Amino acid sequence: MEIIVKKIKDDLELKLIKTDKFKLVDIQLNFLMELDYNDIPAYNLLLNLLITRNGKYNNMSDFNAHLENYYGMTFTGGYLNRGNVGIIKFLSRAINTKYSMGENLLNIQIETINDCLFNPCINEESLKEVKTKIDIDNIEKTTNALQLIKIIREA
């Protein structure tokens, strides 16, 4: 097993763990920020929007069907608190391309992540759908979630 660290920017590193032992390829993205308890509902709302749809697949059903077409690929996310740091995590899992029927699943996996993070589907309809799913009391935090998308795009 080989660990490769590539510095992309001053505050951004890419860590690759290269191995041929496993049938799955995991891609995990972690975004760290100063913890503000008032923003946690917005982060949860944002996560649910980003991991259930994107500009190509604007509802959960279509997005899940897209993932299923590629051998059950997954895209999940979560929000954690560690001390005074908030961490937004995204995880994508797909089978290794060498076990597929000739499809380059790594490229599809990266494209799917890119679409979810940089081409999100955020509109009134998706906000209503997600709000009923996660039962957020204070929907005004959506403004902060939209600001977070801008921060992610600029990173």
GROMACS .gro file of N, CA and C in nm:
model
  465
    1MET      N    1   0.085  -0.117   0.000
    1MET     CA    2   0.000   0.000   0.000
    1MET      C    3   0.090   0.123   0.000
    2GLU      N    4   0.058   0.216  -0.087
    2GLU     CA    5   0.137   0.339  -0.103
    2GLU      C    6   0.047   0.460  -0.077
    3ILE      N    7   0.095   0.554   0.004
    3ILE     CA    8   0.020   0.677   0.031
    3ILE      C    9   0.088   0.791  -0.045
    4ILE      N   10   0.011   0.857  -0.129
    4ILE     CA   11   0.061   0.968  -0.210
    4ILE      C   12  -0.008   1.095  -0.162
    5VAL      N   13   0.071   1.197  -0.129
    5VAL     CA   14   0.016   1.326  -0.085
    5VAL      C   15   0.055   1.430  -0.189
    6LYS      N   16  -0.046   1.497  -0.245
    6LYS     CA   17  -0.022   1.603  -0.342
    6LYS      C   18  -0.081   1.732  -0.289
    7LYS      N   19   0.001   1.835  -0.284
    7LYS     CA   20  -0.047   1.966  -0.238
    7LYS      C   21  -0.107   2.038  -0.358
    8ILE      N   22  -0.236   2.070  -0.348
    8ILE     CA   23  -0.305   2.137  -0.456
    8ILE      C   24  -0.297   2.288  -0.439
    9LYS      N   25  -0.323   2.335  -0.316
    9LYS     CA   26  -0.310   2.476  -0.279
    9LYS      C   27  -0.252   2.479  -0.138
   10ASP      N   28  -0.226   2.598  -0.087
   10ASP     CA   29  -0.170   2.609   0.048
   10ASP      C   30  -0.253   2.536   0.152
   11ASP      N   31  -0.384   2.544   0.141
   11ASP     CA   32  -0.470   2.483   0.242
   11ASP      C   33  -0.549   2.364   0.188
   12LEU      N   34  -0.500   2.301   0.079
   12LEU     CA   35  -0.573   2.189   0.019
   12LEU      C   36  -0.475   2.080  -0.022
   13GLU      N   37  -0.495   1.961   0.036
   13GLU     CA   38  -0.412   1.846   0.004
   13GLU      C   39  -0.498   1.733  -0.052
   14LEU      N   40  -0.440   1.656  -0.142
   14LEU     CA   41  -0.503   1.536  -0.193
   14LEU      C   42  -0.419   1.419  -0.142
   15LYS      N   43  -0.484   1.327  -0.073
   15LYS     CA   44  -0.416   1.208  -0.023
   15LYS      C   45  -0.473   1.086  -0.094
   16LEU      N   46  -0.387   1.012  -0.157
   16LEU     CA   47  -0.426   0.890  -0.228
   16LEU      C   48  -0.364   0.771  -0.159
   17ILE      N   49  -0.443   0.669  -0.136
   17ILE     CA   50  -0.391   0.543  -0.084
   17ILE      C   51  -0.405   0.443  -0.196
   18LYS      N   52  -0.294   0.415  -0.261
   18LYS     CA   53  -0.296   0.331  -0.380
   18LYS      C   54  -0.278   0.185  -0.340
   19THR      N   55  -0.373   0.103  -0.384
   19THR     CA   56  -0.367  -0.039  -0.356
   19THR      C   57  -0.445  -0.116  -0.462
   20ASP      N   58  -0.407  -0.238  -0.484
   20ASP     CA   59  -0.479  -0.324  -0.577
   20ASP      C   60  -0.552  -0.436  -0.503
   21LYS      N   61  -0.557  -0.428  -0.370
   21LYS     CA   62  -0.612  -0.535  -0.289
   21LYS      C   63  -0.764  -0.536  -0.280
   22PHE      N   64  -0.829  -0.424  -0.308
   22PHE     CA   65  -0.971  -0.414  -0.280
   22PHE      C   66  -1.053  -0.400  -0.407
   23LYS      N   67  -1.177  -0.444  -0.399
   23LYS     CA   68  -1.269  -0.436  -0.512
   23LYS      C   69  -1.346  -0.306  -0.515
   24LEU      N   70  -1.331  -0.223  -0.411
   24LEU     CA   71  -1.403  -0.097  -0.403
   24LEU      C   72  -1.306   0.021  -0.409
   25VAL      N   73  -1.356   0.131  -0.464
   25VAL     CA   74  -1.281   0.257  -0.467
   25VAL      C   75  -1.361   0.358  -0.385
   26ASP      N   76  -1.299   0.410  -0.280
   26ASP     CA   77  -1.362   0.511  -0.196
   26ASP      C   78  -1.297   0.645  -0.223
   27ILE      N   79  -1.379   0.747  -0.234
   27ILE     CA   80  -1.332   0.885  -0.244
   27ILE      C   81  -1.401   0.962  -0.134
   28GLN      N   82  -1.321   1.018  -0.044
   28GLN     CA   83  -1.377   1.094   0.068
   28GLN      C   84  -1.325   1.237   0.063
   29LEU      N   85  -1.417   1.331   0.078
   29LEU     CA   86  -1.383   1.473   0.083
   29LEU      C   87  -1.423   1.526   0.219
   30ASN      N   88  -1.332   1.598   0.285
   30ASN     CA   89  -1.359   1.658   0.415
   30ASN      C   90  -1.337   1.808   0.405
   31PHE      N   91  -1.436   1.884   0.449
   31PHE     CA   92  -1.426   2.029   0.453
   31PHE      C   93  -1.433   2.070   0.600
   32LEU      N   94  -1.327   2.134   0.650
   32LEU     CA   95  -1.320   2.177   0.789
   32LEU      C   96  -1.351   2.325   0.798
   33MET      N   97  -1.423   2.362   0.905
   33MET     CA   98  -1.457   2.503   0.925
   33MET      C   99  -1.472   2.529   1.074
   34GLU      N  100  -1.465   2.654   1.109
   34GLU     CA  101  -1.487   2.692   1.248
   34GLU      C  102  -1.631   2.658   1.285
   35LEU      N  103  -1.648   2.595   1.400
   35LEU     CA  104  -1.779   2.550   1.443
   35LEU      C  105  -1.866   2.666   1.488
   36ASP      N  106  -1.987   2.672   1.431
   36ASP     CA  107  -2.088   2.768   1.475
   36ASP      C  108  -2.217   2.688   1.488
   37TYR      N  109  -2.261   2.667   1.613
   37TYR     CA  110  -2.379   2.585   1.638
   37TYR      C  111  -2.504   2.636   1.567
   38ASN      N  112  -2.510   2.765   1.540
   38ASN     CA  113  -2.627   2.821   1.470
   38ASN      C  114  -2.635   2.775   1.325
   39ASP      N  115  -2.521   2.733   1.268
   39ASP     CA  116  -2.518   2.692   1.128
   39ASP      C  117  -2.540   2.543   1.106
   40ILE      N  118  -2.543   2.465   1.212
   40ILE     CA  119  -2.555   2.319   1.196
   40ILE      C  120  -2.681   2.279   1.119
   41PRO      N  121  -2.799   2.337   1.146
   41PRO     CA  122  -2.917   2.300   1.064
   41PRO      C  123  -2.897   2.330   0.915
   42ALA      N  124  -2.830   2.441   0.885
   42ALA     CA  125  -2.805   2.474   0.745
   42ALA      C  126  -2.710   2.374   0.681
   43TYR      N  127  -2.607   2.331   0.755
   43TYR     CA  128  -2.515   2.231   0.700
   43TYR      C  129  -2.587   2.100   0.673
   44ASN      N  130  -2.675   2.060   0.763
   44ASN     CA  131  -2.750   1.936   0.741
   44ASN      C  132  -2.844   1.948   0.622
   45LEU      N  133  -2.906   2.062   0.606
   45LEU     CA  134  -2.992   2.085   0.490
   45LEU      C  135  -2.909   2.080   0.362
   46LEU      N  136  -2.797   2.149   0.363
   46LEU     CA  137  -2.708   2.150   0.247
   46LEU      C  138  -2.661   2.009   0.212
   47LEU      N  139  -2.618   1.933   0.311
   47LEU     CA  140  -2.573   1.796   0.286
   47LEU      C  141  -2.681   1.713   0.219
   48ASN      N  142  -2.802   1.721   0.272
   48ASN     CA  143  -2.911   1.643   0.214
   48ASN      C  144  -2.942   1.685   0.071
   49LEU      N  145  -2.926   1.811   0.040
   49LEU     CA  146  -2.946   1.856  -0.098
   49LEU      C  147  -2.833   1.806  -0.189
   50LEU      N  148  -2.710   1.814  -0.142
   50LEU     CA  149  -2.596   1.778  -0.226
   50LEU      C  150  -2.582   1.628  -0.250
   51ILE      N  151  -2.625   1.546  -0.156
   51ILE     CA  152  -2.605   1.401  -0.172
   51ILE      C  153  -2.726   1.329  -0.230
   52THR      N  154  -2.832   1.403  -0.263
   52THR     CA  155  -2.952   1.337  -0.315
   52THR      C  156  -2.993   1.383  -0.453
   53ARG      N  157  -2.922   1.477  -0.512
   53ARG     CA  158  -2.959   1.530  -0.643
   53ARG      C  159  -2.847   1.618  -0.695
   54ASN      N  160  -2.854   1.652  -0.822
   54ASN     CA  161  -2.762   1.750  -0.881
   54ASN      C  162  -2.828   1.808  -1.006
   55GLY      N  163  -2.754   1.887  -1.081
   55GLY     CA  164  -2.811   1.951  -1.199
   55GLY      C  165  -2.859   1.854  -1.305
   56LYS      N  166  -2.799   1.736  -1.314
   56LYS     CA  167  -2.841   1.636  -1.412
   56LYS      C  168  -2.960   1.554  -1.363
   57TYR      N  169  -2.962   1.525  -1.235
   57TYR     CA  170  -3.066   1.441  -1.174
   57TYR      C  171  -3.128   1.523  -1.062
   58ASN      N  172  -3.242   1.589  -1.091
   58ASN     CA  173  -3.294   1.689  -0.998
   58ASN      C  174  -3.389   1.636  -0.892
   59ASN      N  175  -3.395   1.504  -0.874
   59ASN     CA  176  -3.470   1.450  -0.760
   59ASN      C  177  -3.402   1.322  -0.713
   60MET      N  178  -3.439   1.279  -0.592
   60MET     CA  179  -3.373   1.163  -0.530
   60MET      C  180  -3.391   1.037  -0.612
   61SER      N  181  -3.508   1.017  -0.669
   61SER     CA  182  -3.536   0.895  -0.745
   61SER      C  183  -3.444   0.882  -0.865
   62ASP      N  184  -3.434   0.989  -0.943
   62ASP     CA  185  -3.348   0.986  -1.062
   62ASP      C  186  -3.201   0.970  -1.024
   63PHE      N  187  -3.159   1.039  -0.918
   63PHE     CA  188  -3.020   1.030  -0.875
   63PHE      C  189  -2.987   0.889  -0.826
   64ASN      N  190  -3.077   0.830  -0.748
   64ASN     CA  191  -3.054   0.694  -0.701
   64ASN      C  192  -3.052   0.594  -0.816
   65ALA      N  193  -3.136   0.614  -0.916
   65ALA     CA  194  -3.135   0.527  -1.034
   65ALA      C  195  -3.002   0.538  -1.107
   66HIS      N  196  -2.950   0.661  -1.119
   66HIS     CA  197  -2.820   0.683  -1.182
   66HIS      C  198  -2.711   0.604  -1.107
   67LEU      N  199  -2.709   0.614  -0.974
   67LEU     CA  200  -2.608   0.543  -0.895
   67LEU      C  201  -2.623   0.391  -0.910
   68GLU      N  202  -2.745   0.342  -0.909
   68GLU     CA  203  -2.770   0.198  -0.923
   68GLU      C  204  -2.722   0.144  -1.057
   69ASN      N  205  -2.730   0.226  -1.163
   69ASN     CA  206  -2.685   0.184  -1.295
   69ASN      C  207  -2.537   0.150  -1.298
   70TYR      N  208  -2.463   0.200  -1.202
   70TYR     CA  209  -2.319   0.176  -1.196
   70TYR      C  210  -2.285   0.086  -1.078
   71TYR      N  211  -2.349  -0.031  -1.078
   71TYR     CA  212  -2.319  -0.137  -0.983
   71TYR      C  213  -2.338  -0.094  -0.838
   72GLY      N  214  -2.438  -0.013  -0.813
   72GLY     CA  215  -2.468   0.027  -0.676
   72GLY      C  216  -2.373   0.129  -0.618
   73MET      N  217  -2.321   0.217  -0.703
   73MET     CA  218  -2.235   0.325  -0.654
   73MET      C  219  -2.311   0.403  -0.546
   74THR      N  220  -2.240   0.455  -0.447
   74THR     CA  221  -2.305   0.534  -0.342
   74THR      C  222  -2.240   0.671  -0.330
   75PHE      N  223  -2.317   0.765  -0.279
   75PHE     CA  224  -2.267   0.899  -0.247
   75PHE      C  225  -2.339   0.942  -0.121
   76THR      N  226  -2.265   0.955  -0.012
   76THR     CA  227  -2.324   0.990   0.117
   76THR      C  228  -2.248   1.108   0.178
   77GLY      N  229  -2.302   1.159   0.285
   77GLY     CA  230  -2.237   1.270   0.352
   77GLY      C  231  -2.277   1.276   0.498
   78GLY      N  232  -2.203   1.356   0.572
   78GLY     CA  233  -2.233   1.373   0.713
   78GLY      C  234  -2.167   1.497   0.767
   79TYR      N  235  -2.215   1.539   0.883
   79TYR     CA  236  -2.159   1.656   0.950
   79TYR      C  237  -2.115   1.613   1.089
   80LEU      N  238  -1.991   1.645   1.126
   80LEU     CA  239  -1.936   1.609   1.256
   80LEU      C  240  -1.883   1.732   1.327
   81ASN      N  241  -1.882   1.727   1.458
   81ASN     CA  242  -1.817   1.829   1.539
   81ASN      C  243  -1.698   1.765   1.610
   82ARG      N  244  -1.584   1.826   1.602
   82ARG     CA  245  -1.463   1.783   1.675
   82ARG      C  246  -1.406   1.906   1.743
   83GLY      N  247  -1.431   1.917   1.872
   83GLY     CA  248  -1.387   2.036   1.943
   83GLY      C  249  -1.459   2.158   1.889
   84ASN      N  250  -1.382   2.257   1.846
   84ASN     CA  251  -1.444   2.377   1.788
   84ASN      C  252  -1.436   2.378   1.636
   85VAL      N  253  -1.427   2.258   1.577
   85VAL     CA  254  -1.419   2.245   1.432
   85VAL      C  255  -1.540   2.168   1.382
   86GLY      N  256  -1.603   2.219   1.278
   86GLY     CA  257  -1.710   2.148   1.209
   86GLY      C  258  -1.653   2.082   1.085
   87ILE      N  259  -1.694   1.959   1.059
   87ILE     CA  260  -1.641   1.885   0.945
   87ILE      C  261  -1.759   1.836   0.860
   88ILE      N  262  -1.760   1.877   0.735
   88ILE     CA  263  -1.856   1.824   0.639
   88ILE      C  264  -1.783   1.717   0.559
   89LYS      N  265  -1.840   1.595   0.559
   89LYS     CA  266  -1.777   1.482   0.491
   89LYS      C  267  -1.865   1.434   0.377
   90PHE      N  268  -1.802   1.401   0.268
   90PHE     CA  269  -1.868   1.336   0.155
   90PHE      C  270  -1.792   1.208   0.126
   91LEU      N  271  -1.864   1.099   0.099
   91LEU     CA  272  -1.801   0.972   0.067
   91LEU      C  273  -1.871   0.910  -0.053
   92SER      N  274  -1.791   0.875  -0.152
   92SER     CA  275  -1.842   0.804  -0.269
   92SER      C  276  -1.774   0.667  -0.273
   93ARG      N  277  -1.852   0.564  -0.302
   93ARG     CA  278  -1.798   0.429  -0.310
   93ARG      C  279  -1.848   0.363  -0.437
   94ALA      N  280  -1.755   0.302  -0.510
   94ALA     CA  281  -1.789   0.230  -0.634
   94ALA      C  282  -1.696   0.110  -0.647
   95ILE      N  283  -1.737   0.014  -0.728
   95ILE     CA  284  -1.648  -0.099  -0.749
   95ILE      C  285  -1.532  -0.055  -0.837
   96ASN      N  286  -1.421  -0.123  -0.821
   96ASN     CA  287  -1.303  -0.096  -0.900
   96ASN      C  288  -1.334  -0.121  -1.047
   97THR      N  289  -1.284  -0.032  -1.133
   97THR     CA  290  -1.310  -0.041  -1.276
   97THR      C  291  -1.270  -0.177  -1.334
   98LYS      N  292  -1.168  -0.239  -1.279
   98LYS     CA  293  -1.123  -0.367  -1.336
   98LYS      C  294  -1.225  -0.479  -1.315
   99TYR      N  295  -1.325  -0.456  -1.228
   99TYR     CA  296  -1.430  -0.555  -1.205
   99TYR      C  297  -1.560  -0.521  -1.277
  100SER      N  298  -1.559  -0.413  -1.355
  100SER     CA  299  -1.681  -0.374  -1.427
  100SER      C  300  -1.677  -0.432  -1.568
  101MET      N  301  -1.781  -0.409  -1.642
  101MET     CA  302  -1.791  -0.461  -1.778
  101MET      C  303  -1.735  -0.360  -1.879
  102GLY      N  304  -1.615  -0.311  -1.853
  102GLY     CA  305  -1.549  -0.220  -1.945
  102GLY      C  306  -1.580  -0.073  -1.923
  103GLU      N  307  -1.664  -0.040  -1.827
  103GLU     CA  308  -1.696   0.100  -1.800
  103GLU      C  309  -1.591   0.159  -1.707
  104ASN      N  310  -1.552   0.281  -1.732
  104ASN     CA  311  -1.455   0.348  -1.646
  104ASN      C  312  -1.529   0.410  -1.528
  105LEU      N  313  -1.550   0.331  -1.425
  105LEU     CA  314  -1.631   0.374  -1.310
  105LEU      C  315  -1.563   0.485  -1.230
  106LEU      N  316  -1.430   0.489  -1.229
  106LEU     CA  317  -1.362   0.595  -1.157
  106LEU      C  318  -1.395   0.731  -1.217
  107ASN      N  319  -1.395   0.741  -1.349
  107ASN     CA  320  -1.432   0.868  -1.414
  107ASN      C  321  -1.577   0.904  -1.385
  108ILE      N  322  -1.667   0.805  -1.388
  108ILE     CA  323  -1.809   0.829  -1.360
  108ILE      C  324  -1.825   0.872  -1.215
  109GLN      N  325  -1.750   0.809  -1.126
  109GLN     CA  326  -1.756   0.843  -0.984
  109GLN      C  327  -1.710   0.988  -0.961
  110ILE      N  328  -1.600   1.027  -1.021
  110ILE     CA  329  -1.549   1.164  -1.007
  110ILE      C  330  -1.646   1.263  -1.070
  111GLU      N  331  -1.700   1.229  -1.185
  111GLU     CA  332  -1.797   1.316  -1.252
  111GLU      C  333  -1.923   1.336  -1.165
  112THR      N  334  -1.968   1.228  -1.101
  112THR     CA  335  -2.085   1.237  -1.015
  112THR      C  336  -2.059   1.328  -0.895
  113ILE      N  337  -1.943   1.313  -0.832
  113ILE     CA  338  -1.906   1.400  -0.719
  113ILE      C  339  -1.900   1.544  -0.766
  114ASN      N  340  -1.836   1.566  -0.878
  114ASN     CA  341  -1.823   1.702  -0.933
  114ASN      C  342  -1.961   1.763  -0.959
  115ASP      N  343  -2.051   1.686  -1.018
  115ASP     CA  344  -2.186   1.736  -1.046
  115ASP      C  345  -2.261   1.771  -0.917
  116CYS      N  346  -2.245   1.689  -0.815
  116CYS     CA  347  -2.315   1.715  -0.688
  116CYS      C  348  -2.262   1.840  -0.619
  117LEU      N  349  -2.131   1.860  -0.621
  117LEU     CA  350  -2.072   1.973  -0.549
  117LEU      C  351  -2.074   2.103  -0.628
  118PHE      N  352  -2.055   2.095  -0.760
  118PHE     CA  353  -2.040   2.216  -0.839
  118PHE      C  354  -2.156   2.245  -0.933
  119ASN      N  355  -2.251   2.154  -0.940
  119ASN     CA  356  -2.371   2.174  -1.020
  119ASN      C  357  -2.492   2.126  -0.939
  120PRO      N  358  -2.511   2.184  -0.820
  120PRO     CA  359  -2.619   2.134  -0.733
  120PRO      C  360  -2.756   2.175  -0.785
  121CYS      N  361  -2.855   2.100  -0.744
  121CYS     CA  362  -2.994   2.132  -0.776
  121CYS      C  363  -3.058   2.186  -0.649
  122ILE      N  364  -3.058   2.317  -0.636
  122ILE     CA  365  -3.118   2.380  -0.519
  122ILE      C  366  -3.223   2.478  -0.568
  123ASN      N  367  -3.347   2.444  -0.538
  123ASN     CA  368  -3.461   2.529  -0.574
  123ASN      C  369  -3.570   2.509  -0.470
  124GLU      N  370  -3.679   2.579  -0.485
  124GLU     CA  371  -3.786   2.573  -0.386
  124GLU      C  372  -3.840   2.430  -0.370
  125GLU      N  373  -3.857   2.360  -0.481
  125GLU     CA  374  -3.911   2.224  -0.476
  125GLU      C  375  -3.818   2.130  -0.399
  126SER      N  376  -3.687   2.136  -0.429
  126SER     CA  377  -3.593   2.048  -0.359
  126SER      C  378  -3.582   2.085  -0.212
  127LEU      N  379  -3.591   2.214  -0.180
  127LEU     CA  380  -3.588   2.255  -0.039
  127LEU      C  381  -3.707   2.199   0.037
  128LYS      N  382  -3.825   2.203  -0.024
  128LYS     CA  383  -3.945   2.149   0.041
  128LYS      C  384  -3.932   1.999   0.062
  129GLU      N  385  -3.882   1.928  -0.040
  129GLU     CA  386  -3.867   1.783  -0.031
  129GLU      C  387  -3.771   1.745   0.080
  130VAL      N  388  -3.657   1.813   0.086
  130VAL     CA  389  -3.556   1.781   0.187
  130VAL      C  390  -3.604   1.824   0.326
  131LYS      N  391  -3.674   1.936   0.333
  131LYS     CA  392  -3.723   1.982   0.463
  131LYS      C  393  -3.816   1.878   0.525
  132THR      N  394  -3.903   1.820   0.445
  132THR     CA  395  -3.991   1.718   0.500
  132THR      C  396  -3.913   1.592   0.536
  133LYS      N  397  -3.803   1.566   0.465
  133LYS     CA  398  -3.723   1.447   0.492
  133LYS      C  399  -3.647   1.458   0.623
  134ILE      N  400  -3.587   1.573   0.651
  134ILE     CA  401  -3.502   1.584   0.769
  134ILE      C  402  -3.562   1.667   0.881
  135ASP      N  403  -3.682   1.723   0.859
  135ASP     CA  404  -3.758   1.792   0.964
  135ASP      C  405  -3.676   1.900   1.034
  136ILE      N  406  -3.639   2.002   0.958
  136ILE     CA  407  -3.563   2.114   1.015
  136ILE      C  408  -3.661   2.219   1.064
  137ASP      N  409  -3.639   2.268   1.187
  137ASP     CA  410  -3.728   2.367   1.248
  137ASP      C  411  -3.710   2.506   1.188
  138ASN      N  412  -3.587   2.541   1.155
  138ASN     CA  413  -3.559   2.679   1.116
  138ASN      C  414  -3.507   2.684   0.972
  139ILE      N  415  -3.595   2.691   0.874
  139ILE     CA  416  -3.556   2.686   0.733
  139ILE      C  417  -3.482   2.812   0.689
  140GLU      N  418  -3.485   2.919   0.769
  140GLU     CA  419  -3.412   3.040   0.730
  140GLU      C  420  -3.262   3.015   0.720
  141LYS      N  421  -3.214   2.909   0.780
  141LYS     CA  422  -3.071   2.875   0.773
  141LYS      C  423  -3.029   2.839   0.631
  142THR      N  424  -3.126   2.824   0.539
  142THR     CA  425  -3.096   2.793   0.400
  142THR      C  426  -3.002   2.896   0.339
  143THR      N  427  -3.017   3.020   0.378
  143THR     CA  428  -2.929   3.126   0.327
  143THR      C  429  -2.784   3.093   0.357
  144ASN      N  430  -2.756   3.046   0.479
  144ASN     CA  431  -2.620   3.008   0.514
  144ASN      C  432  -2.573   2.888   0.432
  145ALA      N  433  -2.664   2.795   0.403
  145ALA     CA  434  -2.629   2.679   0.322
  145ALA      C  435  -2.589   2.722   0.181
  146LEU      N  436  -2.662   2.816   0.125
  146LEU     CA  437  -2.628   2.865  -0.008
  146LEU      C  438  -2.494   2.937  -0.007
  147GLN      N  439  -2.463   3.007   0.102
  147GLN     CA  440  -2.333   3.072   0.116
  147GLN      C  441  -2.223   2.968   0.122
  148LEU      N  442  -2.250   2.854   0.189
  148LEU     CA  443  -2.150   2.748   0.197
  148LEU      C  444  -2.119   2.691   0.059
  149ILE      N  445  -2.220   2.680  -0.026
  149ILE     CA  446  -2.196   2.632  -0.162
  149ILE      C  447  -2.097   2.725  -0.232
  150LYS      N  448  -2.114   2.854  -0.215
  150LYS     CA  449  -2.022   2.951  -0.277
  150LYS      C  450  -1.881   2.929  -0.225
  151ILE      N  451  -1.866   2.904  -0.094
  151ILE     CA  452  -1.733   2.880  -0.035
  151ILE      C  453  -1.672   2.754  -0.095
  152ILE      N  454  -1.751   2.647  -0.107
  152ILE     CA  455  -1.700   2.522  -0.165
  152ILE      C  456  -1.657   2.544  -0.308
  153ARG      N  457  -1.735   2.619  -0.385
  153ARG     CA  458  -1.699   2.644  -0.526
  153ARG      C  459  -1.569   2.723  -0.537
  154GLU      N  460  -1.545   2.815  -0.443
  154GLU     CA  461  -1.424   2.898  -0.448
  154GLU      C  462  -1.300   2.823  -0.401
  155ALA      N  463  -1.317   2.715  -0.327
  155ALA     CA  464  -1.203   2.641  -0.271
  155ALA      C  465  -1.124   2.570  -0.377
   0.00000   0.00000   0.00000
